[in-house]
Coordinates of C-alpha atoms (C1' of nucleotides) in Angstrom, one line a residue:
Chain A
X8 CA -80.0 -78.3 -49.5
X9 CA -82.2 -77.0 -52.4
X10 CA -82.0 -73.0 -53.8
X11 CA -85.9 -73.1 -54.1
X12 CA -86.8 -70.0 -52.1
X13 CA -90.9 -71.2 -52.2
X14 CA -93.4 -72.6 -49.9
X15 CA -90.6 -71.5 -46.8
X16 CA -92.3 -72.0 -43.8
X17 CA -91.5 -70.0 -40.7
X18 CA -90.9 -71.9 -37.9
X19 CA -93.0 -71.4 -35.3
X20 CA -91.0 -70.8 -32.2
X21 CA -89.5 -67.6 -34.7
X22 CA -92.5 -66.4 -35.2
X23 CA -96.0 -68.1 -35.0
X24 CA -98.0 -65.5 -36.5
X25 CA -96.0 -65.9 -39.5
X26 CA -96.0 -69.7 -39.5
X27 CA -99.7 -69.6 -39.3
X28 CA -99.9 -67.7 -42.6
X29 CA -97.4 -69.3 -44.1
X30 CA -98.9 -73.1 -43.8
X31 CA -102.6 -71.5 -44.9
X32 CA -100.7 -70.3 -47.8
X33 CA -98.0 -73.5 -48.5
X34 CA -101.1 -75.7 -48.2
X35 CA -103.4 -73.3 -50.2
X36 CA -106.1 -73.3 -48.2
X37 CA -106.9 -69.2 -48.8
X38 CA -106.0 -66.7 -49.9
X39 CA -106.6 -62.5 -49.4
X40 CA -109.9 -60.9 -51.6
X41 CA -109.7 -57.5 -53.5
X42 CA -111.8 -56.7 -50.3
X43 CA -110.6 -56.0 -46.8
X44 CA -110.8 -59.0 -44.0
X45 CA -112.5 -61.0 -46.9
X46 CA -111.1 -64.3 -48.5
X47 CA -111.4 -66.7 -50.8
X48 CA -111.5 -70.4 -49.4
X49 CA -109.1 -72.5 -51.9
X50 CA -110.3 -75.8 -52.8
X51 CA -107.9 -77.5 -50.4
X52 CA -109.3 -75.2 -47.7
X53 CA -112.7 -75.7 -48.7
X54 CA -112.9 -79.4 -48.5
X55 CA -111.8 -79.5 -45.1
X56 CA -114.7 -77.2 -44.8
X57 CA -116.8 -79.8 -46.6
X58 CA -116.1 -82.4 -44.5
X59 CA -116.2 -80.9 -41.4
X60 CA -120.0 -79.8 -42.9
X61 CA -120.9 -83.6 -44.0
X62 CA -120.0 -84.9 -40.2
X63 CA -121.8 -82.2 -38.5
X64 CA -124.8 -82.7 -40.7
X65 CA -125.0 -86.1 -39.8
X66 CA -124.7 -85.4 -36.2
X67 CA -127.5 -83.0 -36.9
X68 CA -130.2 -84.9 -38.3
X69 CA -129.4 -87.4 -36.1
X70 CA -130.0 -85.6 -33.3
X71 CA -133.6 -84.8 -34.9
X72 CA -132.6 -81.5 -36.2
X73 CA -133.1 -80.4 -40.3
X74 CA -131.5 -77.9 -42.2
X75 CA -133.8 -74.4 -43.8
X76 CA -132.7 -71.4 -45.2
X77 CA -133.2 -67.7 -44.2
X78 CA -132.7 -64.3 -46.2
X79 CA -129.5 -62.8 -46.0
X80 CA -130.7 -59.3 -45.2
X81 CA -132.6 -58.4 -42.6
X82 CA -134.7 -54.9 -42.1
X83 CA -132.8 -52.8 -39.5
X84 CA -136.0 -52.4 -37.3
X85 CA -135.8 -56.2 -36.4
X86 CA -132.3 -55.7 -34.3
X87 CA -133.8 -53.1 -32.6
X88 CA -136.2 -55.1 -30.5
X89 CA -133.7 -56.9 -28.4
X90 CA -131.9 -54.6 -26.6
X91 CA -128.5 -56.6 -26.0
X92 CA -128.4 -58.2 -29.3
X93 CA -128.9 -54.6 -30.9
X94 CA -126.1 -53.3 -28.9
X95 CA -123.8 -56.0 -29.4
X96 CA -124.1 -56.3 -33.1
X97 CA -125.2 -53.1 -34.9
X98 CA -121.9 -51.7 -34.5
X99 CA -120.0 -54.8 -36.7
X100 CA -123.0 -54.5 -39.3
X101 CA -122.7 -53.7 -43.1
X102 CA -126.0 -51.8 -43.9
X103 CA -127.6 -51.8 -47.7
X104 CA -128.8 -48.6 -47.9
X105 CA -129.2 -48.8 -52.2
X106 CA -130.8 -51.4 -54.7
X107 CA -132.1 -50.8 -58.1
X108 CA -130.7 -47.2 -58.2
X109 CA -132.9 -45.7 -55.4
X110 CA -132.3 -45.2 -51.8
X111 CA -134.2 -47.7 -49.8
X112 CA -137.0 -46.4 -47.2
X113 CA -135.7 -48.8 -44.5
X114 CA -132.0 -49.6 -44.5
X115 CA -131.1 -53.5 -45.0
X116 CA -128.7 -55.6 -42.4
X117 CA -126.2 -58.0 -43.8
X118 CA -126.9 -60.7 -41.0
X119 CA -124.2 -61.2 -38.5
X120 CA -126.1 -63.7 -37.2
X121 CA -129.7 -64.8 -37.7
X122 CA -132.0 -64.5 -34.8
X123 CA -133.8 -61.8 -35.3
X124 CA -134.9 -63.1 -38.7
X125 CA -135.9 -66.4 -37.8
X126 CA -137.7 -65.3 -34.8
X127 CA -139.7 -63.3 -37.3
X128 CA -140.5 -66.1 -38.9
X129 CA -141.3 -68.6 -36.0
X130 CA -143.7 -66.4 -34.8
X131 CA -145.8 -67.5 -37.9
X132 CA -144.7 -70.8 -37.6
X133 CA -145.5 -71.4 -33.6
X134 CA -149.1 -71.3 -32.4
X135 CA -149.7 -74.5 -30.3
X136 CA -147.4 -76.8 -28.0
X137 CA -147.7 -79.5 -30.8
X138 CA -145.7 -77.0 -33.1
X139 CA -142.8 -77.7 -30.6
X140 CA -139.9 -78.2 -30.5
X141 CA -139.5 -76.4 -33.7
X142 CA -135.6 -78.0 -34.3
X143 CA -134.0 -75.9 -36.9
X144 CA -130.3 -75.4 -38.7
X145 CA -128.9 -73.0 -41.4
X146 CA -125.5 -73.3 -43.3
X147 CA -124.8 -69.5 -44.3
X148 CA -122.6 -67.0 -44.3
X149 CA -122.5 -63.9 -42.1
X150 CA -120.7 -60.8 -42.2
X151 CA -119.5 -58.7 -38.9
X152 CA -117.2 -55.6 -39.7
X153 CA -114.2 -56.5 -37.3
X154 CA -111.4 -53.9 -37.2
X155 CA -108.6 -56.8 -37.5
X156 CA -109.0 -59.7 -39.4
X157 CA -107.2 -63.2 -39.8
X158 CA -107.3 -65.4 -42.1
X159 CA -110.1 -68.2 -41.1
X160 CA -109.8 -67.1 -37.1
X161 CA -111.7 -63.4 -37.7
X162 CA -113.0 -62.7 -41.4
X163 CA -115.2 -59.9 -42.2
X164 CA -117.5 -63.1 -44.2
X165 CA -117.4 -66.5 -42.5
X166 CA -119.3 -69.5 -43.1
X167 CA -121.0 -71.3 -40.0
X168 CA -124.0 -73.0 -39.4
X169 CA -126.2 -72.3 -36.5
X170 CA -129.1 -73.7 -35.3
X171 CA -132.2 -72.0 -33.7
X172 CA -134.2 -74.3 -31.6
X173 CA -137.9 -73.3 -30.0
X174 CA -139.0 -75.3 -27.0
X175 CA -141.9 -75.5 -24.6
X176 CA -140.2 -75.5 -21.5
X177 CA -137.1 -73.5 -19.8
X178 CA -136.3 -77.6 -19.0
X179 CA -136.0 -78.5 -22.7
X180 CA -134.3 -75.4 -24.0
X181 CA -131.6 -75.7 -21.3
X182 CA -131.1 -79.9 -22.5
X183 CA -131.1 -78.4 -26.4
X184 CA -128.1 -76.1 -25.3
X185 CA -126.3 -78.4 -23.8
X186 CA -126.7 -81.4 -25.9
X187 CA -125.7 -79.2 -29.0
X188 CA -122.7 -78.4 -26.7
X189 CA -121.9 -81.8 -26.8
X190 CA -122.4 -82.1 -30.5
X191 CA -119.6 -80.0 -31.2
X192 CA -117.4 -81.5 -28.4
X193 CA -117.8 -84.6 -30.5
X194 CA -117.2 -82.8 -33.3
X195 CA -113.7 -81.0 -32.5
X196 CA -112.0 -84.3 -30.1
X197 CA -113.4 -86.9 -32.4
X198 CA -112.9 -85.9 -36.1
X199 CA -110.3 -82.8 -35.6
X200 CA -108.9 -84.6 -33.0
X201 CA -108.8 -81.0 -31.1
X202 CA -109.3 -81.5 -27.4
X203 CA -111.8 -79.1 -25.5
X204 CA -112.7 -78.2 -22.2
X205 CA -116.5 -77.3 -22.3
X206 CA -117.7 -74.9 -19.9
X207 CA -119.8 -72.1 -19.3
X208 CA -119.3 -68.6 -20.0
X209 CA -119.3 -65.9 -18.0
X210 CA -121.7 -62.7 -18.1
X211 CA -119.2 -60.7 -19.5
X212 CA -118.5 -63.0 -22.2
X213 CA -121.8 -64.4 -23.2
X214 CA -123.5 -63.8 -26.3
X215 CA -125.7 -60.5 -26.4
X216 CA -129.2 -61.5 -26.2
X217 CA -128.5 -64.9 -24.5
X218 CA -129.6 -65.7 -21.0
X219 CA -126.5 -68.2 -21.1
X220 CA -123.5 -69.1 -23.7
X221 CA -121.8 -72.7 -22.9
X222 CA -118.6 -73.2 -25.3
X223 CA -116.1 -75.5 -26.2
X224 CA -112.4 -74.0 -25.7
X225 CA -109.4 -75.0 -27.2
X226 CA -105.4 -74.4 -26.8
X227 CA -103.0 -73.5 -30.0
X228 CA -99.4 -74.0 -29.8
X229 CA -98.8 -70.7 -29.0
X230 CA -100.7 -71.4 -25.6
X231 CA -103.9 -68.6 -26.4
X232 CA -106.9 -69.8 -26.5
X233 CA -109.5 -70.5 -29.1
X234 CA -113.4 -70.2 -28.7
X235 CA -114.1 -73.2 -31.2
X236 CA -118.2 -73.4 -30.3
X237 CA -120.8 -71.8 -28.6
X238 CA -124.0 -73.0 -27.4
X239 CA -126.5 -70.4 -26.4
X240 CA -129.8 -70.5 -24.0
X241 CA -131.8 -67.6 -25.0
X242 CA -134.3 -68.4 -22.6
X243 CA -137.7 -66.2 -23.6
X244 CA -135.5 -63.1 -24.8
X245 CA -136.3 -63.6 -28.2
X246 CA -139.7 -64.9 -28.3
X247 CA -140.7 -61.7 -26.3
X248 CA -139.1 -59.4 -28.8
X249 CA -140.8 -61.3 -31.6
X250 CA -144.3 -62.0 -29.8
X251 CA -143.9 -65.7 -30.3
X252 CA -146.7 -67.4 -27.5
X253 CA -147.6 -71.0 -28.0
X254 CA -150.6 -72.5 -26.0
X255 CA -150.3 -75.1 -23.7
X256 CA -152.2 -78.0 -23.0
X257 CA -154.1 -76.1 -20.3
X258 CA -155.1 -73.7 -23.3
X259 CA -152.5 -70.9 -21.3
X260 CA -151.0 -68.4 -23.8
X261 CA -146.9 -68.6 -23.5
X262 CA -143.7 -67.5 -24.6
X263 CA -141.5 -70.1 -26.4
X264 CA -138.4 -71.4 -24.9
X265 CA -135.0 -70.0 -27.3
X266 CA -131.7 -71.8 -28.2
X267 CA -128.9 -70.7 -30.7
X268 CA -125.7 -72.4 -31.7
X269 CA -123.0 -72.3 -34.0
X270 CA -119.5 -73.2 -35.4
X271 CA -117.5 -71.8 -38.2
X272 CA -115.1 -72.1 -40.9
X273 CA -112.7 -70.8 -37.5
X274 CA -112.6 -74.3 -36.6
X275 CA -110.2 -74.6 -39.8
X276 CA -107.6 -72.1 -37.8
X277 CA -108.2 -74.0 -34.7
X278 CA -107.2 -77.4 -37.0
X279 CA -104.4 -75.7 -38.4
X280 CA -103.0 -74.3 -35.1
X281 CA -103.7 -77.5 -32.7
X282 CA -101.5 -80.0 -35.1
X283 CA -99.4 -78.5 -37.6
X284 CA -95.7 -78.0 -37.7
X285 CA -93.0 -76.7 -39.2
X286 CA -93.1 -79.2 -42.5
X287 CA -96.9 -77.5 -42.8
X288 CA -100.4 -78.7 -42.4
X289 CA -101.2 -81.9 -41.2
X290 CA -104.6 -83.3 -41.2
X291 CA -106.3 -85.2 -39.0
X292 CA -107.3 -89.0 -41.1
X293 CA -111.0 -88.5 -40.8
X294 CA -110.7 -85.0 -42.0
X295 CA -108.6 -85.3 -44.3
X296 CA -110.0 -85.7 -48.1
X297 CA -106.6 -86.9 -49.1
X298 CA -106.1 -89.5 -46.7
X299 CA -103.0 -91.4 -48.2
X300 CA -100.7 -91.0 -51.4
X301 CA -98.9 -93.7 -53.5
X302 CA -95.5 -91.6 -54.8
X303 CA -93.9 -94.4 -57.0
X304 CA -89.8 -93.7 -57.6
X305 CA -89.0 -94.3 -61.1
X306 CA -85.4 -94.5 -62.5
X307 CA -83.8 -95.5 -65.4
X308 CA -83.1 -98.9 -64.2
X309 CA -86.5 -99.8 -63.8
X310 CA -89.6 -99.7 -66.3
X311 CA -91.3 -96.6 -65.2
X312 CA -94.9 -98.0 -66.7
X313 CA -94.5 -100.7 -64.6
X314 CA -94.3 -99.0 -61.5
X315 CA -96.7 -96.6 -62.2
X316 CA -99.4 -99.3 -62.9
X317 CA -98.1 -101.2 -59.7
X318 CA -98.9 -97.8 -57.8
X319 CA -101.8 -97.9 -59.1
X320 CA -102.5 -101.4 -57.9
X321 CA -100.9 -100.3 -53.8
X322 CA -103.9 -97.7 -53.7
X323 CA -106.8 -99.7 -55.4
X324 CA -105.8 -102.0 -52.5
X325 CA -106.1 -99.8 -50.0
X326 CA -109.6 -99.3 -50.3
X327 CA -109.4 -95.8 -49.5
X328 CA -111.4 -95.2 -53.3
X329 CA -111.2 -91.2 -53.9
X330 CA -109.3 -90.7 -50.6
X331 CA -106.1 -91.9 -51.9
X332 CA -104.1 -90.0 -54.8
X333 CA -101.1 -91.9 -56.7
X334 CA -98.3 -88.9 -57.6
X335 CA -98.1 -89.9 -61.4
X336 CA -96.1 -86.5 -62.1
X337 CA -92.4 -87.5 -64.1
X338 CA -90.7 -83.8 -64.4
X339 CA -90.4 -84.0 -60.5
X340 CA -88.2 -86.0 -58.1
X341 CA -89.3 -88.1 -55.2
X342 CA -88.1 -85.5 -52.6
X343 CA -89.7 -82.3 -54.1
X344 CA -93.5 -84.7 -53.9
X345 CA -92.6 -85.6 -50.5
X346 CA -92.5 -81.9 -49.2
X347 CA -95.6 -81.1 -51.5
X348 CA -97.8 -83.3 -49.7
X349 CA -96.3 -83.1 -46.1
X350 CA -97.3 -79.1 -46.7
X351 CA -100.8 -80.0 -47.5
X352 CA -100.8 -82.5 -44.6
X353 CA -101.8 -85.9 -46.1
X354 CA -101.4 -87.9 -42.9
X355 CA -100.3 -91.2 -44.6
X356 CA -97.2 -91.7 -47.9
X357 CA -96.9 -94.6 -49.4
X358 CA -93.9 -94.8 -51.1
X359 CA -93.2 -97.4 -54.3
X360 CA -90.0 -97.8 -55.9
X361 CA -87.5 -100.4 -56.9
X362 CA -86.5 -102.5 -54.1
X363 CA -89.9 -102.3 -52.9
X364 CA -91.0 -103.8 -55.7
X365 CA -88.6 -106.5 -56.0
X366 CA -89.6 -107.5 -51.8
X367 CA -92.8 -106.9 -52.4
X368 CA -93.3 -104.6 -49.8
X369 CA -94.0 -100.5 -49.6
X370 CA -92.7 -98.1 -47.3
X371 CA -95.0 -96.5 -45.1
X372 CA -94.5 -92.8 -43.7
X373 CA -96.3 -91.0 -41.2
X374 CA -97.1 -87.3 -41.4
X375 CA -97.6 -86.7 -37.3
X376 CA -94.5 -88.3 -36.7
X377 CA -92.4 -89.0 -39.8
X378 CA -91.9 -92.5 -38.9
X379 CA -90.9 -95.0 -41.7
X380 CA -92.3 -98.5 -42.0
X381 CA -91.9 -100.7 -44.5
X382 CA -94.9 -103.5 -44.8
X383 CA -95.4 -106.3 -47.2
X384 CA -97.9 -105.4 -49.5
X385 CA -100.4 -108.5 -48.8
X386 CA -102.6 -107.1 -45.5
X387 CA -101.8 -103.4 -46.8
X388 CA -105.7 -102.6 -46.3
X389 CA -105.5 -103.4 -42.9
X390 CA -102.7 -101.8 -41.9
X391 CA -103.2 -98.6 -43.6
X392 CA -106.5 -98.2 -42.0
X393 CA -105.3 -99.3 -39.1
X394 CA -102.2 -96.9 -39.2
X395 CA -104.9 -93.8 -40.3
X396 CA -106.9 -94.6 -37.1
X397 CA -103.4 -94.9 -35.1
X398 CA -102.1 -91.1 -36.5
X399 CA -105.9 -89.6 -35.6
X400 CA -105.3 -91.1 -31.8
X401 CA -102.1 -90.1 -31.5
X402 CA -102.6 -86.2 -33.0
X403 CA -105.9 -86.1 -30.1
X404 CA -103.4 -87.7 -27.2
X405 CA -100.6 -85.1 -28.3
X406 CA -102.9 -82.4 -28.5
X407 CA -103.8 -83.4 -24.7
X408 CA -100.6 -83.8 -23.7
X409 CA -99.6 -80.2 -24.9
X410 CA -102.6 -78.5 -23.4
X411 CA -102.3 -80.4 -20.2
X412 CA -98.6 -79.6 -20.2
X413 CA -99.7 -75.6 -20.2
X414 CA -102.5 -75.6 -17.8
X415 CA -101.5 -74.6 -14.6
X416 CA -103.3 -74.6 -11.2
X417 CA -102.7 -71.1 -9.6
X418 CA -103.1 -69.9 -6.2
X419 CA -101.6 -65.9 -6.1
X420 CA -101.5 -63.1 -8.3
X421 CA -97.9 -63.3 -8.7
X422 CA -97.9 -66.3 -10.1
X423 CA -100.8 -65.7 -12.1
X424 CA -99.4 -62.9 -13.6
X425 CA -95.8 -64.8 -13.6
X426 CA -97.5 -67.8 -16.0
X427 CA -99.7 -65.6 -18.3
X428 CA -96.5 -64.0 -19.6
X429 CA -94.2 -67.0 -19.6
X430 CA -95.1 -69.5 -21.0
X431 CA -99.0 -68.7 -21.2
X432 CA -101.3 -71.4 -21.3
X433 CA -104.9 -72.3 -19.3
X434 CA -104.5 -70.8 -15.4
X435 CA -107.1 -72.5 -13.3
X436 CA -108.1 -70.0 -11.0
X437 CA -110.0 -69.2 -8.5
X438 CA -112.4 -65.8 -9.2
X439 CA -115.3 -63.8 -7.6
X440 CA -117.3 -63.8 -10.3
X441 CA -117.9 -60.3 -10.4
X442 CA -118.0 -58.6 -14.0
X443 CA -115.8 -55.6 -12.6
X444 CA -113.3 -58.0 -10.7
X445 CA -112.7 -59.3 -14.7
X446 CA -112.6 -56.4 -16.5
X447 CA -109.9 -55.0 -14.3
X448 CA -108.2 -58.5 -15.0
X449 CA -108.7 -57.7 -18.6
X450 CA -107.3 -54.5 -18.7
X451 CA -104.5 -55.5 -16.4
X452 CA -103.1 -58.9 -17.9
X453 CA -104.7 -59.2 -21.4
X454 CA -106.0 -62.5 -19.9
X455 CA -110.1 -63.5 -20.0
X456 CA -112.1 -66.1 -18.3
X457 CA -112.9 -68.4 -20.8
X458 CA -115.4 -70.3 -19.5
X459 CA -116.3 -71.8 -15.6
X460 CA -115.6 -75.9 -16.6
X461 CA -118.6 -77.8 -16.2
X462 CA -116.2 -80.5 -14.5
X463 CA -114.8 -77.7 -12.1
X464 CA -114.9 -79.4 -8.6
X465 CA -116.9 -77.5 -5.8
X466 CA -113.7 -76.2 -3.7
X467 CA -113.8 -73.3 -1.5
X468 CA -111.4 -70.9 -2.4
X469 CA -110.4 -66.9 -2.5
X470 CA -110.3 -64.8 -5.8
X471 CA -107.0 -64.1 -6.8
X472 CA -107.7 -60.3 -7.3
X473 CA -109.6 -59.4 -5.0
X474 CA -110.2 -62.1 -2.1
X475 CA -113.6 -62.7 -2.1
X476 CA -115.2 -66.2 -1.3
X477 CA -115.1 -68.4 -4.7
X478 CA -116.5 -72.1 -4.8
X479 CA -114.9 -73.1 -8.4
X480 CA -111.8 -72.6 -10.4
X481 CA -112.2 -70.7 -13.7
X482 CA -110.1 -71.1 -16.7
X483 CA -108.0 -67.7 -17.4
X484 CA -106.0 -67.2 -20.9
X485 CA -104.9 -65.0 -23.5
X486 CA -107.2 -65.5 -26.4
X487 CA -107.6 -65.3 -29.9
Chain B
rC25 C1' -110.3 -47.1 -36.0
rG26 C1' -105.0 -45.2 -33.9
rG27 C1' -99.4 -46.4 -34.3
rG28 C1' -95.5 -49.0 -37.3
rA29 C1' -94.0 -51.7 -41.9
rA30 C1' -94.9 -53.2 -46.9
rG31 C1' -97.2 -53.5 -52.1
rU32 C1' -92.2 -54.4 -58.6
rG33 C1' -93.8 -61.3 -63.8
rG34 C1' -97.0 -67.1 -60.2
rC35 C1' -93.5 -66.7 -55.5
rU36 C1' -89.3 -64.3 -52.7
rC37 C1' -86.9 -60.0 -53.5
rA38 C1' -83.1 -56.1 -55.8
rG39 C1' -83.7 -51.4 -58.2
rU40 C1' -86.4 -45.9 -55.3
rC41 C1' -82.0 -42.0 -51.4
rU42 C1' -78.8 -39.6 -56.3
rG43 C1' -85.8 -39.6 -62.1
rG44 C1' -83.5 -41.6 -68.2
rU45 C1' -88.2 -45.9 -69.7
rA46 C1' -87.3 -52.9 -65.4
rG47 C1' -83.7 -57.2 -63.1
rA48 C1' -82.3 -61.8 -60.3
rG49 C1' -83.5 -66.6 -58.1
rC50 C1' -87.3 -70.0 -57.9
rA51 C1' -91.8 -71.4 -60.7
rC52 C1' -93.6 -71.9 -66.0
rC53 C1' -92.9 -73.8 -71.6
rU54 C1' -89.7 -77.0 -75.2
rG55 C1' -85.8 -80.8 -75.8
rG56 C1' -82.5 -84.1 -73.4
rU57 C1' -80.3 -86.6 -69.1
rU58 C1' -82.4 -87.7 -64.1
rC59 C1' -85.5 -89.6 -60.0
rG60 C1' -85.1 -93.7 -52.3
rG61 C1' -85.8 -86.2 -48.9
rG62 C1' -87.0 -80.0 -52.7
rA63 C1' -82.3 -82.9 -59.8
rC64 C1' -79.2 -80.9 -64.0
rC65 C1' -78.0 -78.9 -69.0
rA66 C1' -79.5 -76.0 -73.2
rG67 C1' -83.2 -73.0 -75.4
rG68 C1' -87.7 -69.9 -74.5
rG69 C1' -92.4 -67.1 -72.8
rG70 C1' -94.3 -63.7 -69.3
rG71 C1' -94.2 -57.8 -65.7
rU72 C1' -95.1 -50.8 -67.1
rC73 C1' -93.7 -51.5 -61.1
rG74 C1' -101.4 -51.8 -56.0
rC75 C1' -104.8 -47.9 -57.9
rA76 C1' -105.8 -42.5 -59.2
rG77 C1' -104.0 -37.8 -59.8
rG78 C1' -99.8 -34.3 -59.9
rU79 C1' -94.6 -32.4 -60.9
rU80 C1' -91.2 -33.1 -65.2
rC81 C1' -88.7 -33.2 -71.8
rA82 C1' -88.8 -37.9 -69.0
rA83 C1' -91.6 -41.3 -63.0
rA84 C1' -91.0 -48.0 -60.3
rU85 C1' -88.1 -43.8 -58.5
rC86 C1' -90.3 -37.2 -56.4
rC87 C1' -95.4 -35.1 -54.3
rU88 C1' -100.8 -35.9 -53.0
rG89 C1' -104.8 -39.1 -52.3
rU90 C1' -106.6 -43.9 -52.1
rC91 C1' -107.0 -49.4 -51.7
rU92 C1' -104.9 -54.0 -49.7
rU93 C1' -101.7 -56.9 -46.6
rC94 C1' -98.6 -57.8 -42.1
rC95 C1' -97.3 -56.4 -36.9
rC96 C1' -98.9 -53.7 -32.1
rG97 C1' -103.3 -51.6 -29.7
rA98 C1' -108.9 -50.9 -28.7
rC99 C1' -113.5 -54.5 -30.8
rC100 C1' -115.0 -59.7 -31.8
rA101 C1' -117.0 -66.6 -33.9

RNA sequence: CGGGAAGUGGCUCAGUCUGGUAGAGCACCUGGUUCGGGACCAGGGGGUCGCAGGUUCAAAUCCUGUCUUCCCGACCA
C-alpha cells in the first residue's frame, strides 16, 4: 500500500458529500474562485461541458432551432412587468448600480435568466403570423445569488443554454415544450447515460412566470433527486408583459404563444453523481473526450523505444484519432498511471507491455467494471468500439437498475415517512394535488413532488396526507 | 442569511492552549536504479502562516474586523 496521502477519495457510503468533492477535485474538473459560490471550470471539466454543448447543438439545429446572443444586463424595469417572474427572481439578482465612475439612473440586472430581455426584443422582431415560429437558443451564463452553493449542482455563475421559442398557437407552443423535453431526455439517457423520468411539475414547483414547467428527473447514489432539465410553456404571460401581438391570417391582432427551456453545466454534477465510484470519475464513452489510453510497461528487459512506438501503433489502430491518449511518461510506474486515469474516468485502458508484445495481444480494462481482457491486437478497432459502446449500455442499464431498485410504490403515511428516511429514493405516491397539502409535506418530511410522470397510469386512489380523491401517482423525494 | 467547523509551500496536516521569528509526508527539480496496481536511493528548490488592523521588545500563536471553504438549516437550475 502506497504512503502517498493525494488524490484520497472518500468513499461514498462514509460520506457522500465528501466523495462528491473529492472526485470533482481528483479528476480536476473545478475548482473554488477568489469569489463566493463562483468557480473556475478546469479543462477536464470543461470539455465534458463542451461535449455535452456540441451534442445538444446538434440536436438543436436539427430540430430547426439556431443559436443568437442577448446582452448580459438587463434594465431593472423589464422584471418588473411579469409579476411571478419578478417575484421569483429579483431576490437571487446581482444589481450594477455603477459604470464609468457614476451612479447609473436605472439600476442594471445581471440576468438570471433571459426572458424578459428577449421578449423585449421579439416584440420588434414579431409583427405577422409569417414571422412565426420565431425558434431561438442562447449559450450564456447567468448569475442567481443562492445562499448555499455546490460546486456544479448550485453556483452563484452557471453556464446553460436556453431556448425561447414564439409560436402562433397555444397548440404549437405546448408541442415546442414538450418536444424540447424530449430533446434533453435524449440528451441525459443517450450520451450521459443518466436515466430520467420526465414529467410534469407541479404549481408549486413550476417556474415563475410559466403557465407549465415539464422536467426531466434523475436519481444520485445517495437516492435525492436531481432536476437535470426543464421545459417551460409560458403560454401568453410574456408576450402580454412585452406587448408582442402578431396578426393572423384573418388580419386579427394577437398575443404570441411563449416557450422557455434549459439545461446547465449541473448536468456535470448529475454525471458525476449517477456513475462514479470510489476509484473517481468515470465517464460515459460518448462523453468522454478521452475515450481510451494506451499505458505501455517498460522494463529493463525490454527496449523501452520499442514499446513506446508499438503503443503508439495499438492507438493509431484504434481509430479513436484525438480520443485516445498513449501515457508516454517514464519517471512513473504502471500502477501510479492506472489510478491517474481511473480518477479522471477514461472508460477504456489499454495496457502494452512485454508479454503482450511477444503474443501479440493487449490487455483490455474497463473503467465501469474493472474487468480485464486480453485481445489479439488484429480486430482491435472493432472490439474497442465495440467494448466503448458495451461500457455506455451497461453504465445507462446500471443506472436503471439502481434507481428502479430505490423507487418504491407507497400506500400510507407511515411507510412513506418510513422509506424517505431509510433508504430514500423515488416514493410513488398518491397526492391531492393541493399546493397546501405539499407544503405541509415539505415542511414535515423534507420531501417534494418532483414531478406528476407523464407515463403515470390513471388509478383511483387516496392522498396519503390528507385522503382526498387522487387519479395518478406522483413522484416524492428528497432533492438536491 | 442563522448555527457549527476550518483556512500554515502544489496537496494532506503538525505547530497556536503555555508569543521568541516555520516543520513533516506526499508532490516538484537533478542524477542513478526501477516499471504487469500508487517504486527506491542520494542531492536540491519552494511558504512569513487567508486578508486588514491592534496588543507586544517580539505574533502562525493573543485581540478585533473581514473574506473564502465545508457541514446543518431557510432559498434555488
Amino acid at each position: 500500500m502506497s504512503k502517498k496521502q493525494d488524490n484520497k477519495i472518500s468513499p461514498m457510503e462514509q460520506d457522500y458529500n465528501q466523495w462528491y468533492l473529492d472526485v470533482i477535485q481528483a479528476a480536476q474538473l473545478a475548482d473554488y474562485s477568489p469569489v463566493k459560490g463562483c468557480m473556475v471550470i478546469r479543462p477536464n471539466g470543461y470539455a465534458l461541458w463542451e461535449n455535452i454543448q456540441r451534442t445538444l447543438d446538434e440536436m438543436f439545429k436539427d430540430t430547426g432551432h439556431v443559436n443568437a446572443y442577448f446582452p448580459l444586463l438587463i434594465p431593472e424595469n423589464f422584471f418588473q412587468k411579469e409579476a411571478e417572474h419578478v417575484e421569483g427572481f429579483a431576490p437571487e439578482c446581482a444589481v450594477v448600480t455603477h459604470g464609468g465612475g457614476s451612479k447609473l439612473e436605472e439600476p442594471l440586472y445581471i440576468r438570471p435568466t433571459s426572458e424578459t430581455i428577449i421578449w423585449s426584443m421579439y416584440r420588434k422582431w414579431i409583427s405577422s403570423h409569417r414571422d412565426l415560429p420565431l425558434l431561438i437558443n442562447q449559450w450564456a451564463n447567468v448569475l442567481r445569488w443562492e445562499m448555499r452553493t455546490r460546486l456544479f449542482l448550485r453556483t452563484t455563475e452557471f453556464l446553460w443554454q436556453e431556448g425561447h421559442t414564439a409560436h402562433a398557437t397555444e397548440k404549437e407552443a405546448e408541442q415546442e415544450a414538450l418536444r424540447m423535453l424530449e430533446v434533453y431526455r435524449k440528451l441525459a439517457e443517450e450520451t450521459l447515460a443518466i436515466p430520467v423520468i420526465c414529467g410534469t411539475k407541479t404549481e408549486k414547483e413550476k417556474f415563475a412566470g410559466a403557465e407549465h414547467t415539464y422536467s426531466i428527473e434523475a436519481m444520485m447514489q445517495d437516492h435525492r433527486a436531481l432536476q437535470a432539465g426543464t421545459s417551460h410553456h409560458l403560454g401568453q404571460n410574456f408576450a402580454k408583459a412585452f406587448d408582442v401581438t402578431f396578426q393572423d391570417e384573418q388580419g386579427q391582432r394577437q398575443f404570441v404563444w411563449a416557450t422557455s427551456w434549459g439545461v446547465s453545466t449541473r448536468l456535470i454534477g448529475a454525471l458525476i453523481m449517477t456513475h462514479s465510484d470510489n476509484k473517481g470519475l468515470v465517464v460515459p464513452p460518448r462523453l468522454a473526450a478521452t475515450k481510451a489510453v494506451v499505458v505501455p510497461i517498460l522494463s529493463k528487459n525490454a527496449d523501452s523505444g520499442l514499446m513506446l512506438s508499438e503503443a503508439r501503433k495499438i492507438a493509431d489502430s484504434t481509430g479513436l484519432g484525438r480520443a485516445i491518449k498513449v501515457d508516454e511518461r517514464e519517471n512513473l510506474s504502471p500502477g501510479w498511471k492506472f489510478h491517474h486515469w481511473e480518477q479522471r474516468g477514461v472508460p477504456l485502458r489499454i495496457e502494452l507491455g512485454p508479454r503482450d508484445l511477444e503474443n501479440h495481444q493487449v490487455v483490455l480494462v474497463r473503467r465501469d467494471t474493472g474487468e480485464k481482457l486480453f485481445v489479439p491486437q488484429d480486430g482491435l478497432k472493432d472490439k474497442v468500439n465495440g467494448l466503448l459502446e458495451e461500457i455506455q449500455q451497461n453504465l445507462f442499464n446500471r443506472a436503471k437498475a439502481y434507481r428502479d431498485e430505490y423507487t418504491y410504490v407507497v400506500d400510507d403515511e407511515e411507510t412513506f415517512r418510513a422509506k424517505l428516511e431509510d433508504p430514500g429514493g423515488f416514493l410513488l405516491a398518491h397526492h391531492c394535488g393541493e399546493r397546501e397539502c405539499e407544503e405541509r409535506i415539505q415542511a414535515e418530511t423534507k420531501a417534494t413532488i418532483r414531478c406528476i410522470p407523464f407515463d403515470a397510469e390513471q388509478e383511483e386512489g387516496k392522498c396519503l396526507f390528507c385522503g382526498k380523491p387522487s387519479h395518478k401517482r406522483v413522484i416524492f423525494a428528497k432533492a438536491y
